[in-house]
One Martini backbone bead per residue (centre of mass of N, CA, C, O) as a GRO file, in nm:
protein
  480
    1UNK     BB    1   7.563  12.569  -5.125
    2UNK     BB    2   7.893  12.668  -5.143
    3UNK     BB    3   8.164  12.809  -5.019
    4UNK     BB    4   8.184  13.006  -5.259
    5UNK     BB    5   7.876  13.111  -5.267
    6UNK     BB    6   7.908  13.195  -4.962
    7UNK     BB    7   8.099  13.431  -4.990
    8UNK     BB    8   7.914  13.608  -5.209
    9UNK     BB    9   7.646  13.609  -5.042
   10UNK     BB   10   7.775  13.712  -4.778
   11UNK     BB   11   7.855  13.991  -4.907
   12UNK     BB   12   7.578  14.067  -4.986
   13UNK     BB   13   7.459  14.051  -4.710
   14UNK     BB   14   7.640  14.274  -4.567
   15UNK     BB   15   7.532  14.492  -4.782
   16UNK     BB   16   7.237  14.467  -4.702
   17UNK     BB   17   7.253  14.532  -4.402
   18UNK     BB   18   7.401  14.813  -4.427
   19UNK     BB   19   7.198  14.956  -4.582
   20UNK     BB   20   6.953  14.915  -4.381
   21UNK     BB   21   7.090  15.069  -4.134
   22UNK     BB   22   7.155  15.336  -4.310
   23UNK     BB   23   6.834  15.369  -4.430
   24UNK     BB   24   6.631  15.336  -4.185
   25UNK     BB   25   6.520  15.661  -4.194
   26UNK     BB   26   6.347  15.611  -4.480
   27UNK     BB   27   6.180  15.447  -4.319
   28UNK     BB   28   5.873  15.326  -4.214
   29UNK     BB   29   5.857  15.256  -3.870
   30UNK     BB   30   5.547  15.143  -3.967
   31UNK     BB   31   5.340  14.926  -4.085
   32UNK     BB   32   5.090  14.893  -4.390
   33UNK     BB   33   4.935  14.630  -4.248
   34UNK     BB   34   4.739  14.347  -4.196
   35UNK     BB   35   4.610  14.072  -4.079
   36UNK     BB   36   4.733  13.856  -4.307
   37UNK     BB   37   4.930  13.953  -4.544
   38UNK     BB   38   5.136  13.715  -4.613
   39UNK     BB   39   5.000  13.442  -4.708
   40UNK     BB   40   4.905  13.537  -5.017
   41UNK     BB   41   5.232  13.578  -5.101
   42UNK     BB   42   5.269  13.254  -5.028
   43UNK     BB   43   5.307  12.949  -5.078
   44UNK     BB   44   5.137  12.665  -4.920
   45UNK     BB   45   5.403  12.553  -4.998
   46UNK     BB   46   5.678  12.416  -5.049
   47UNK     BB   47   5.935  12.352  -5.263
   48UNK     BB   48   6.067  12.090  -5.453
   49UNK     BB   49   6.252  12.306  -5.591
   50UNK     BB   50   6.488  12.515  -5.568
   51UNK     BB   51   6.540  12.831  -5.522
   52UNK     BB   52   6.647  13.117  -5.590
   53UNK     BB   53   6.826  13.358  -5.440
   54UNK     BB   54   6.728  13.604  -5.581
   55UNK     BB   55   6.438  13.555  -5.514
   56UNK     BB   56   6.453  13.572  -5.209
   57UNK     BB   57   6.561  13.869  -5.195
   58UNK     BB   58   6.333  13.992  -5.332
   59UNK     BB   59   6.125  13.910  -5.116
   60UNK     BB   60   6.199  14.067  -4.893
   61UNK     BB   61   6.099  14.345  -4.987
   62UNK     BB   62   5.800  14.238  -5.103
   63UNK     BB   63   5.709  14.101  -4.806
   64UNK     BB   64   5.879  14.156  -4.542
   65UNK     BB   65   5.942  14.471  -4.504
   66UNK     BB   66   5.633  14.582  -4.515
   67UNK     BB   67   5.601  14.405  -4.205
   68UNK     BB   68   5.817  14.595  -4.050
   69UNK     BB   69   5.948  14.685  -3.760
   70UNK     BB   70   6.161  14.959  -3.692
   71UNK     BB   71   6.373  14.932  -3.413
   72UNK     BB   72   6.642  15.093  -3.529
   73UNK     BB   73   6.492  15.339  -3.554
   74UNK     BB   74   6.502  15.707  -3.500
   75UNK     BB   75   6.143  15.683  -3.460
   76UNK     BB   76   6.170  15.453  -3.217
   77UNK     BB   77   6.006  15.475  -2.888
   78UNK     BB   78   5.929  15.211  -2.790
   79UNK     BB   79   5.943  15.064  -2.506
   80UNK     BB   80   6.246  14.944  -2.562
   81UNK     BB   81   6.541  14.875  -2.613
   82UNK     BB   82   6.728  14.690  -2.879
   83UNK     BB   83   7.043  14.554  -2.953
   84UNK     BB   84   7.268  14.706  -3.176
   85UNK     BB   85   7.559  14.598  -3.380
   86UNK     BB   86   7.809  14.511  -3.587
   87UNK     BB   87   7.948  14.335  -3.363
   88UNK     BB   88   7.717  14.143  -3.280
   89UNK     BB   89   7.669  14.044  -3.587
   90UNK     BB   90   7.949  13.907  -3.614
   91UNK     BB   91   7.914  13.715  -3.394
   92UNK     BB   92   7.684  13.569  -3.491
   93UNK     BB   93   7.788  13.465  -3.738
   94UNK     BB   94   7.987  13.276  -3.585
   95UNK     BB   95   7.801  13.120  -3.419
   96UNK     BB   96   7.654  12.991  -3.649
   97UNK     BB   97   7.887  12.837  -3.760
   98UNK     BB   98   7.975  12.671  -3.504
   99UNK     BB   99   7.703  12.548  -3.387
  100UNK     BB  100   7.695  12.498  -3.110
  101UNK     BB  101   7.573  12.294  -2.821
  102UNK     BB  102   7.632  12.412  -2.480
  103UNK     BB  103   7.536  12.248  -2.225
  104UNK     BB  104   7.853  12.149  -2.186
  105UNK     BB  105   8.181  12.151  -2.172
  106UNK     BB  106   8.208  11.903  -2.369
  107UNK     BB  107   8.046  12.051  -2.604
  108UNK     BB  108   8.218  12.324  -2.541
  109UNK     BB  109   8.469  12.473  -2.383
  110UNK     BB  110   8.429  12.772  -2.475
  111UNK     BB  111   8.129  12.831  -2.453
  112UNK     BB  112   8.159  12.815  -2.113
  113UNK     BB  113   8.417  12.983  -2.042
  114UNK     BB  114   8.340  13.262  -2.201
  115UNK     BB  115   8.085  13.290  -2.012
  116UNK     BB  116   8.230  13.311  -1.739
  117UNK     BB  117   8.388  13.554  -1.811
  118UNK     BB  118   8.184  13.757  -1.898
  119UNK     BB  119   8.020  13.765  -1.654
  120UNK     BB  120   8.258  13.872  -1.475
  121UNK     BB  121   8.299  14.149  -1.664
  122UNK     BB  122   8.036  14.264  -1.604
  123UNK     BB  123   8.008  14.251  -1.277
  124UNK     BB  124   8.272  14.445  -1.272
  125UNK     BB  125   8.102  14.690  -1.432
  126UNK     BB  126   7.877  14.687  -1.172
  127UNK     BB  127   7.997  14.599  -0.899
  128UNK     BB  128   7.966  14.347  -0.798
  129UNK     BB  129   7.971  14.135  -0.580
  130UNK     BB  130   8.176  13.864  -0.525
  131UNK     BB  131   7.961  13.643  -0.479
  132UNK     BB  132   7.883  13.665  -0.808
  133UNK     BB  133   8.184  13.547  -0.885
  134UNK     BB  134   8.357  13.296  -1.011
  135UNK     BB  135   8.670  13.368  -0.976
  136UNK     BB  136   8.667  13.339  -0.637
  137UNK     BB  137   8.527  13.042  -0.570
  138UNK     BB  138   8.248  13.031  -0.497
  139UNK     BB  139   7.890  12.981  -0.544
  140UNK     BB  140   7.901  13.202  -0.746
  141UNK     BB  141   7.750  13.347  -1.061
  142UNK     BB  142   7.706  13.327  -1.405
  143UNK     BB  143   7.437  13.383  -1.687
  144UNK     BB  144   7.285  13.296  -2.000
  145UNK     BB  145   6.985  13.397  -2.097
  146UNK     BB  146   6.718  13.463  -2.287
  147UNK     BB  147   6.540  13.623  -2.063
  148UNK     BB  148   6.386  13.772  -1.797
  149UNK     BB  149   6.159  13.569  -1.777
  150UNK     BB  150   6.311  13.320  -1.738
  151UNK     BB  151   6.490  13.414  -1.491
  152UNK     BB  152   6.234  13.453  -1.291
  153UNK     BB  153   6.142  13.173  -1.295
  154UNK     BB  154   6.414  13.029  -1.209
  155UNK     BB  155   6.401  13.170  -0.945
  156UNK     BB  156   6.125  13.065  -0.831
  157UNK     BB  157   6.178  12.781  -0.865
  158UNK     BB  158   6.448  12.755  -0.673
  159UNK     BB  159   6.293  12.878  -0.425
  160UNK     BB  160   6.080  12.679  -0.378
  161UNK     BB  161   6.261  12.436  -0.341
  162UNK     BB  162   6.424  12.520  -0.117
  163UNK     BB  163   6.173  12.563   0.088
  164UNK     BB  164   6.092  12.286   0.075
  165UNK     BB  165   6.339  12.152   0.190
  166UNK     BB  166   6.338  12.300   0.460
  167UNK     BB  167   6.104  12.222   0.563
  168UNK     BB  168   6.109  11.917   0.555
  169UNK     BB  169   6.339  11.896   0.727
  170UNK     BB  170   6.190  12.030   0.995
  171UNK     BB  171   5.909  11.863   0.868
  172UNK     BB  172   5.859  11.561   0.717
  173UNK     BB  173   5.521  11.556   0.720
  174UNK     BB  174   5.545  11.728   0.482
  175UNK     BB  175   5.397  11.814   0.191
  176UNK     BB  176   5.440  11.966  -0.119
  177UNK     BB  177   5.125  12.046  -0.112
  178UNK     BB  178   5.108  12.181   0.180
  179UNK     BB  179   5.315  12.410   0.103
  180UNK     BB  180   5.217  12.541  -0.153
  181UNK     BB  181   4.946  12.647  -0.101
  182UNK     BB  182   5.133  12.862   0.119
  183UNK     BB  183   5.293  13.005  -0.097
  184UNK     BB  184   5.419  13.369  -0.116
  185UNK     BB  185   5.462  13.629  -0.317
  186UNK     BB  186   5.658  13.940  -0.425
  187UNK     BB  187   5.538  14.272  -0.568
  188UNK     BB  188   5.515  14.517  -0.734
  189UNK     BB  189   5.263  14.722  -0.933
  190UNK     BB  190   5.503  14.755  -1.142
  191UNK     BB  191   5.543  14.510  -1.264
  192UNK     BB  192   5.618  14.272  -1.453
  193UNK     BB  193   5.420  14.012  -1.631
  194UNK     BB  194   5.642  13.804  -1.570
  195UNK     BB  195   5.580  13.750  -1.276
  196UNK     BB  196   5.306  13.653  -1.273
  197UNK     BB  197   5.347  13.437  -1.457
  198UNK     BB  198   5.553  13.259  -1.288
  199UNK     BB  199   5.330  13.208  -1.096
  200UNK     BB  200   5.152  13.040  -1.300
  201UNK     BB  201   5.368  12.800  -1.359
  202UNK     BB  202   5.440  12.735  -1.050
  203UNK     BB  203   5.187  12.765  -0.846
  204UNK     BB  204   5.185  13.090  -0.725
  205UNK     BB  205   5.148  13.325  -0.521
  206UNK     BB  206   5.072  13.682  -0.613
  207UNK     BB  207   5.174  13.969  -0.458
  208UNK     BB  208   5.094  14.348  -0.449
  209UNK     BB  209   5.270  14.606  -0.384
  210UNK     BB  210   5.191  14.925  -0.292
  211UNK     BB  211   5.309  15.198  -0.422
  212UNK     BB  212   5.445  15.501  -0.437
  213UNK     BB  213   5.460  15.818  -0.565
  214UNK     BB  214   5.724  15.694  -0.725
  215UNK     BB  215   5.655  15.381  -0.797
  216UNK     BB  216   5.760  15.246  -0.512
  217UNK     BB  217   5.880  14.976  -0.310
  218UNK     BB  218   5.825  14.946   0.035
  219UNK     BB  219   5.891  14.835   0.355
  220UNK     BB  220   5.617  14.875   0.477
  221UNK     BB  221   5.432  14.751   0.250
  222UNK     BB  222   5.562  14.470   0.294
  223UNK     BB  223   5.531  14.418   0.593
  224UNK     BB  224   5.244  14.427   0.616
  225UNK     BB  225   5.200  14.166   0.423
  226UNK     BB  226   5.367  13.978   0.584
  227UNK     BB  227   5.191  13.979   0.866
  228UNK     BB  228   4.932  13.888   0.741
  229UNK     BB  229   5.021  13.617   0.610
  230UNK     BB  230   5.120  13.479   0.848
  231UNK     BB  231   4.872  13.482   1.013
  232UNK     BB  232   4.714  13.308   0.780
  233UNK     BB  233   4.933  13.068   0.717
  234UNK     BB  234   5.143  13.189   0.529
  235UNK     BB  235   5.454  13.173   0.306
  236UNK     BB  236   5.702  13.366   0.275
  237UNK     BB  237   5.972  13.336  -0.027
  238UNK     BB  238   5.932  13.571  -0.246
  239UNK     BB  239   6.113  13.875  -0.412
  240UNK     BB  240   6.049  14.136  -0.653
  241UNK     BB  241   6.259  14.360  -0.756
  242UNK     BB  242   6.259  14.691  -0.956
  243UNK     BB  243   6.480  14.826  -1.173
  244UNK     BB  244   6.311  14.976  -1.414
  245UNK     BB  245   6.016  15.006  -1.519
  246UNK     BB  246   5.830  14.973  -1.770
  247UNK     BB  247   5.615  15.234  -1.723
  248UNK     BB  248   5.849  15.450  -1.553
  249UNK     BB  249   6.144  15.394  -1.417
  250UNK     BB  250   6.123  15.276  -1.142
  251UNK     BB  251   6.252  15.231  -0.804
  252UNK     BB  252   6.305  15.014  -0.561
  253UNK     BB  253   6.382  14.998  -0.220
  254UNK     BB  254   6.667  14.801  -0.179
  255UNK     BB  255   6.769  14.912   0.120
  256UNK     BB  256   6.481  14.821   0.240
  257UNK     BB  257   6.396  14.542   0.140
  258UNK     BB  258   6.657  14.345   0.174
  259UNK     BB  259   6.650  14.310   0.503
  260UNK     BB  260   6.402  14.173   0.519
  261UNK     BB  261   6.445  13.901   0.337
  262UNK     BB  262   6.683  13.823   0.521
  263UNK     BB  263   6.525  13.798   0.781
  264UNK     BB  264   6.292  13.619   0.636
  265UNK     BB  265   6.418  13.401   0.412
  266UNK     BB  266   6.381  13.556   0.137
  267UNK     BB  267   6.403  13.562  -0.172
  268UNK     BB  268   6.601  13.803  -0.381
  269UNK     BB  269   6.480  13.942  -0.696
  270UNK     BB  270   6.652  14.136  -0.967
  271UNK     BB  271   6.491  14.340  -1.179
  272UNK     BB  272   6.701  14.520  -1.462
  273UNK     BB  273   6.667  14.472  -1.773
  274UNK     BB  274   6.710  14.791  -1.860
  275UNK     BB  275   6.883  14.945  -1.624
  276UNK     BB  276   7.150  14.785  -1.583
  277UNK     BB  277   7.351  14.926  -1.815
  278UNK     BB  278   7.367  15.207  -1.646
  279UNK     BB  279   7.560  15.051  -1.400
  280UNK     BB  280   7.841  15.124  -1.559
  281UNK     BB  281   7.794  15.415  -1.445
  282UNK     BB  282   7.883  15.566  -1.173
  283UNK     BB  283   7.634  15.764  -1.129
  284UNK     BB  284   7.411  15.492  -1.156
  285UNK     BB  285   7.504  15.289  -0.943
  286UNK     BB  286   7.320  15.361  -0.680
  287UNK     BB  287   7.078  15.201  -0.781
  288UNK     BB  288   7.243  14.944  -0.688
  289UNK     BB  289   7.185  14.965  -0.400
  290UNK     BB  290   7.130  14.650  -0.226
  291UNK     BB  291   7.241  14.382  -0.393
  292UNK     BB  292   7.364  14.206  -0.147
  293UNK     BB  293   7.055  14.088  -0.078
  294UNK     BB  294   7.064  13.928  -0.308
  295UNK     BB  295   7.014  13.597  -0.493
  296UNK     BB  296   6.915  13.753  -0.753
  297UNK     BB  297   7.069  13.911  -1.080
  298UNK     BB  298   6.925  14.113  -1.382
  299UNK     BB  299   6.996  14.181  -1.731
  300UNK     BB  300   6.992  14.315  -2.043
  301UNK     BB  301   7.214  14.344  -2.313
  302UNK     BB  302   6.960  14.352  -2.545
  303UNK     BB  303   6.893  14.610  -2.502
  304UNK     BB  304   7.159  14.877  -2.401
  305UNK     BB  305   7.461  14.686  -2.492
  306UNK     BB  306   7.477  14.631  -2.808
  307UNK     BB  307   7.324  14.370  -2.794
  308UNK     BB  308   7.166  14.101  -2.922
  309UNK     BB  309   6.903  13.895  -2.954
  310UNK     BB  310   6.994  13.673  -2.693
  311UNK     BB  311   7.085  13.846  -2.345
  312UNK     BB  312   7.050  13.738  -2.026
  313UNK     BB  313   7.185  13.833  -1.725
  314UNK     BB  314   7.278  13.618  -1.463
  315UNK     BB  315   7.276  13.597  -1.088
  316UNK     BB  316   7.430  13.403  -0.840
  317UNK     BB  317   7.534  13.317  -0.492
  318UNK     BB  318   7.397  12.993  -0.527
  319UNK     BB  319   7.416  12.768  -0.757
  320UNK     BB  320   7.280  12.536  -0.605
  321UNK     BB  321   6.976  12.660  -0.614
  322UNK     BB  322   6.959  12.588  -0.893
  323UNK     BB  323   7.065  12.281  -0.938
  324UNK     BB  324   6.865  12.156  -0.737
  325UNK     BB  325   6.613  12.201  -0.928
  326UNK     BB  326   6.710  12.095  -1.239
  327UNK     BB  327   6.908  11.831  -1.223
  328UNK     BB  328   7.023  11.620  -1.452
  329UNK     BB  329   7.204  11.296  -1.535
  330UNK     BB  330   7.252  11.148  -1.776
  331UNK     BB  331   7.474  10.951  -1.943
  332UNK     BB  332   7.508  11.128  -2.225
  333UNK     BB  333   7.580  11.401  -2.053
  334UNK     BB  334   7.828  11.293  -1.947
  335UNK     BB  335   8.160  11.370  -1.780
  336UNK     BB  336   8.503  11.366  -1.673
  337UNK     BB  337   8.461  11.705  -1.554
  338UNK     BB  338   8.192  11.754  -1.365
  339UNK     BB  339   8.347  11.695  -1.077
  340UNK     BB  340   8.613  11.889  -1.066
  341UNK     BB  341   8.532  12.222  -1.003
  342UNK     BB  342   8.649  12.357  -1.284
  343UNK     BB  343   8.361  12.354  -1.401
  344UNK     BB  344   8.036  12.436  -1.619
  345UNK     BB  345   7.706  12.324  -1.643
  346UNK     BB  346   7.446  12.508  -1.805
  347UNK     BB  347   7.204  12.305  -1.789
  348UNK     BB  348   7.161  12.344  -1.474
  349UNK     BB  349   7.077  12.679  -1.531
  350UNK     BB  350   6.822  12.579  -1.702
  351UNK     BB  351   6.552  12.494  -1.895
  352UNK     BB  352   6.701  12.434  -2.123
  353UNK     BB  353   6.962  12.257  -2.270
  354UNK     BB  354   7.017  12.412  -2.491
  355UNK     BB  355   7.296  12.640  -2.630
  356UNK     BB  356   7.433  12.909  -2.739
  357UNK     BB  357   7.704  13.126  -2.861
  358UNK     BB  358   7.660  13.424  -2.682
  359UNK     BB  359   7.928  13.523  -2.562
  360UNK     BB  360   8.045  13.643  -2.813
  361UNK     BB  361   7.897  13.913  -2.811
  362UNK     BB  362   8.016  14.031  -2.552
  363UNK     BB  363   8.319  14.016  -2.647
  364UNK     BB  364   8.294  14.207  -2.896
  365UNK     BB  365   8.174  14.465  -2.758
  366UNK     BB  366   8.373  14.493  -2.532
  367UNK     BB  367   8.630  14.518  -2.755
  368UNK     BB  368   8.487  14.739  -2.958
  369UNK     BB  369   8.423  14.981  -2.720
  370UNK     BB  370   8.461  14.969  -2.436
  371UNK     BB  371   8.351  15.075  -2.162
  372UNK     BB  372   8.351  15.395  -2.253
  373UNK     BB  373   8.178  15.347  -2.464
  374UNK     BB  374   7.905  15.243  -2.341
  375UNK     BB  375   7.889  15.489  -2.159
  376UNK     BB  376   7.851  15.692  -2.397
  377UNK     BB  377   7.575  15.552  -2.504
  378UNK     BB  378   7.425  15.599  -2.269
  379UNK     BB  379   7.427  15.893  -2.203
  380UNK     BB  380   7.324  15.979  -2.463
  381UNK     BB  381   7.042  15.893  -2.408
  382UNK     BB  382   6.983  16.053  -2.135
  383UNK     BB  383   7.004  16.323  -2.272
  384UNK     BB  384   6.768  16.287  -2.473
  385UNK     BB  385   6.557  16.252  -2.256
  386UNK     BB  386   6.602  16.540  -2.128
  387UNK     BB  387   6.534  16.699  -2.371
  388UNK     BB  388   6.250  16.623  -2.401
  389UNK     BB  389   6.160  16.712  -2.151
  390UNK     BB  390   6.198  16.991  -2.151
  391UNK     BB  391   6.012  17.034  -2.405
  392UNK     BB  392   5.747  16.953  -2.221
  393UNK     BB  393   5.788  17.179  -1.997
  394UNK     BB  394   5.743  17.430  -2.187
  395UNK     BB  395   5.450  17.299  -2.245
  396UNK     BB  396   5.150  17.381  -2.055
  397UNK     BB  397   4.976  17.127  -2.198
  398UNK     BB  398   5.183  16.955  -2.054
  399UNK     BB  399   5.316  16.649  -1.882
  400UNK     BB  400   5.526  16.510  -1.635
  401UNK     BB  401   5.450  16.170  -1.464
  402UNK     BB  402   5.765  16.121  -1.414
  403UNK     BB  403   6.082  16.051  -1.341
  404UNK     BB  404   6.383  16.128  -1.497
  405UNK     BB  405   6.647  15.888  -1.496
  406UNK     BB  406   6.682  15.794  -1.797
  407UNK     BB  407   6.534  15.695  -2.139
  408UNK     BB  408   6.258  15.786  -1.999
  409UNK     BB  409   5.935  15.943  -2.100
  410UNK     BB  410   5.650  16.054  -1.922
  411UNK     BB  411   5.341  16.161  -2.063
  412UNK     BB  412   5.091  16.437  -2.120
  413UNK     BB  413   4.790  16.578  -2.158
  414UNK     BB  414   4.616  16.791  -2.025
  415UNK     BB  415   4.355  16.575  -1.931
  416UNK     BB  416   4.211  16.322  -2.040
  417UNK     BB  417   4.222  16.002  -2.142
  418UNK     BB  418   4.083  16.029  -2.427
  419UNK     BB  419   4.281  16.249  -2.533
  420UNK     BB  420   4.547  16.053  -2.535
  421UNK     BB  421   4.440  15.840  -2.691
  422UNK     BB  422   4.398  16.034  -2.961
  423UNK     BB  423   4.690  16.094  -2.979
  424UNK     BB  424   4.828  15.811  -3.007
  425UNK     BB  425   4.668  15.753  -3.277
  426UNK     BB  426   4.775  15.953  -3.442
  427UNK     BB  427   5.064  15.889  -3.423
  428UNK     BB  428   5.035  15.580  -3.515
  429UNK     BB  429   4.904  15.653  -3.795
  430UNK     BB  430   5.117  15.842  -3.909
  431UNK     BB  431   5.436  15.678  -3.867
  432UNK     BB  432   5.688  15.867  -3.794
  433UNK     BB  433   5.625  15.736  -3.515
  434UNK     BB  434   5.673  15.524  -3.219
  435UNK     BB  435   5.453  15.432  -2.965
  436UNK     BB  436   5.360  15.369  -2.612
  437UNK     BB  437   5.173  15.299  -2.338
  438UNK     BB  438   5.070  15.368  -1.984
  439UNK     BB  439   4.961  15.295  -1.668
  440UNK     BB  440   4.912  15.573  -1.392
  441UNK     BB  441   4.703  15.468  -1.254
  442UNK     BB  442   4.448  15.659  -1.388
  443UNK     BB  443   4.652  15.702  -1.615
  444UNK     BB  444   4.715  15.797  -1.968
  445UNK     BB  445   5.036  15.729  -2.091
  446UNK     BB  446   5.310  15.842  -2.243
  447UNK     BB  447   5.592  15.694  -2.407
  448UNK     BB  448   5.943  15.778  -2.433
  449UNK     BB  449   6.193  15.608  -2.593
  450UNK     BB  450   6.553  15.558  -2.607
  451UNK     BB  451   6.655  15.332  -2.883
  452UNK     BB  452   6.853  15.398  -3.084
  453UNK     BB  453   7.175  15.418  -3.191
  454UNK     BB  454   7.108  15.670  -3.424
  455UNK     BB  455   6.992  15.863  -3.238
  456UNK     BB  456   6.916  16.216  -3.208
  457UNK     BB  457   6.835  16.533  -3.167
  458UNK     BB  458   6.647  16.569  -3.424
  459UNK     BB  459   6.476  16.345  -3.377
  460UNK     BB  460   6.372  16.460  -3.079
  461UNK     BB  461   6.259  16.728  -3.224
  462UNK     BB  462   6.067  16.607  -3.423
  463UNK     BB  463   5.881  16.447  -3.225
  464UNK     BB  464   5.798  16.666  -3.083
  465UNK     BB  465   5.652  16.854  -3.319
  466UNK     BB  466   5.450  16.656  -3.379
  467UNK     BB  467   5.312  16.587  -3.124
  468UNK     BB  468   5.231  16.905  -3.075
  469UNK     BB  469   5.080  16.928  -3.336
  470UNK     BB  470   4.864  16.723  -3.257
  471UNK     BB  471   4.770  16.842  -3.022
  472UNK     BB  472   4.668  17.101  -3.134
  473UNK     BB  473   4.433  16.976  -3.324
  474UNK     BB  474   4.290  16.864  -3.084
  475UNK     BB  475   4.225  17.118  -2.945
  476UNK     BB  476   4.083  17.260  -3.187
  477UNK     BB  477   3.873  17.016  -3.206
  478UNK     BB  478   3.760  17.017  -2.860
  479UNK     BB  479   3.919  16.837  -2.713
  480UNK     BB  480   3.944  16.694  -2.351
   0.00000   0.00000   0.00000
């Protein structure tokens, strides 16, 4: 493919993408395929000679689209949103064309410097403390990671390295192995599974703090666990507080937990993967109060801020905590500006070496929407969630199972878990809308998250009527 054909095919692809997005409502939100459907549809080996472009595009509709779950359909209410906008698609196209691997400032100065500035833009939108902003010339700053799971693991590994250095400085006879076997980290019993996975990878014990009746981690429960573990000779060193849990969007009590972490010299990591985007709205910023106690904070613009995957925003108060854990400096990666104090080499802030030009997506989206446009988008989703909550509350057969704060509603038919599992099965078998469940204590609960950029009140109303009708059918069939 030469430049001339690329121009022609590129225009065709943009038209295809725009048609897909504009027509996504007409596509069934969840596919009718079985595991292994795709392999029989394509050859067992790559072609020896080039295929025609027209044949490839034909296969997209014949082979790929039948197996796609349409995350951007207005009838997709599962998981949490994944960001999408025309602005971010254009930026990703440009990033692919530039094709740099920005592991250091020298590898592509614009890639590094735009990321630093964009993280400060985001930090100011969230009203983060100045200690997290690079422009203030302190020890802190922001970096784009691939996912919240990756960022949580990084924070845990950095905290582990930091506490080992501190303890060995005080007691040089201590071995790393002796320290590791006593380290213990904490998080709520509502935290994302990625926290537990981070512990498995890092070889660190994770203890789950029982949440309160609002599914939040409180200071009293954390303090009790700390005292018990210290008495047993363990070394508490790391706490993950979640703002907007995956199950029900609950919020750990940061203003309570934060001071304990600072007093006990434990690293406090805040996971606001979904909810963080809402903090750009002044009315939701109080949910972030207590962030000043944190050592690291993350949220995913690729969830709810119209930026496509992958783009996890991470800030640290002291960047040397990260670089001290991960810095490797072979000669072939060195450059003459690396010790100038004027630049950042993000390869020391992450697990991989290579990195894409992801900050372009933030730059395009922030400039093309403006802060007010992004705020309006968030507020609309939250309004639609409250609209669905109101519909559920009007039907005495259903119950809302957790406080609706942002764009997620947890609900169920009053009755057994068996009844609600049957309801979800009917919903997802019909494939008019798509939902996923969660467990809240011993209850099987349905989650409806407002996800799509193009979702409207009419789609929420249709979803409720569909759910309500299937619930009526189940109850009429005598299931309880």
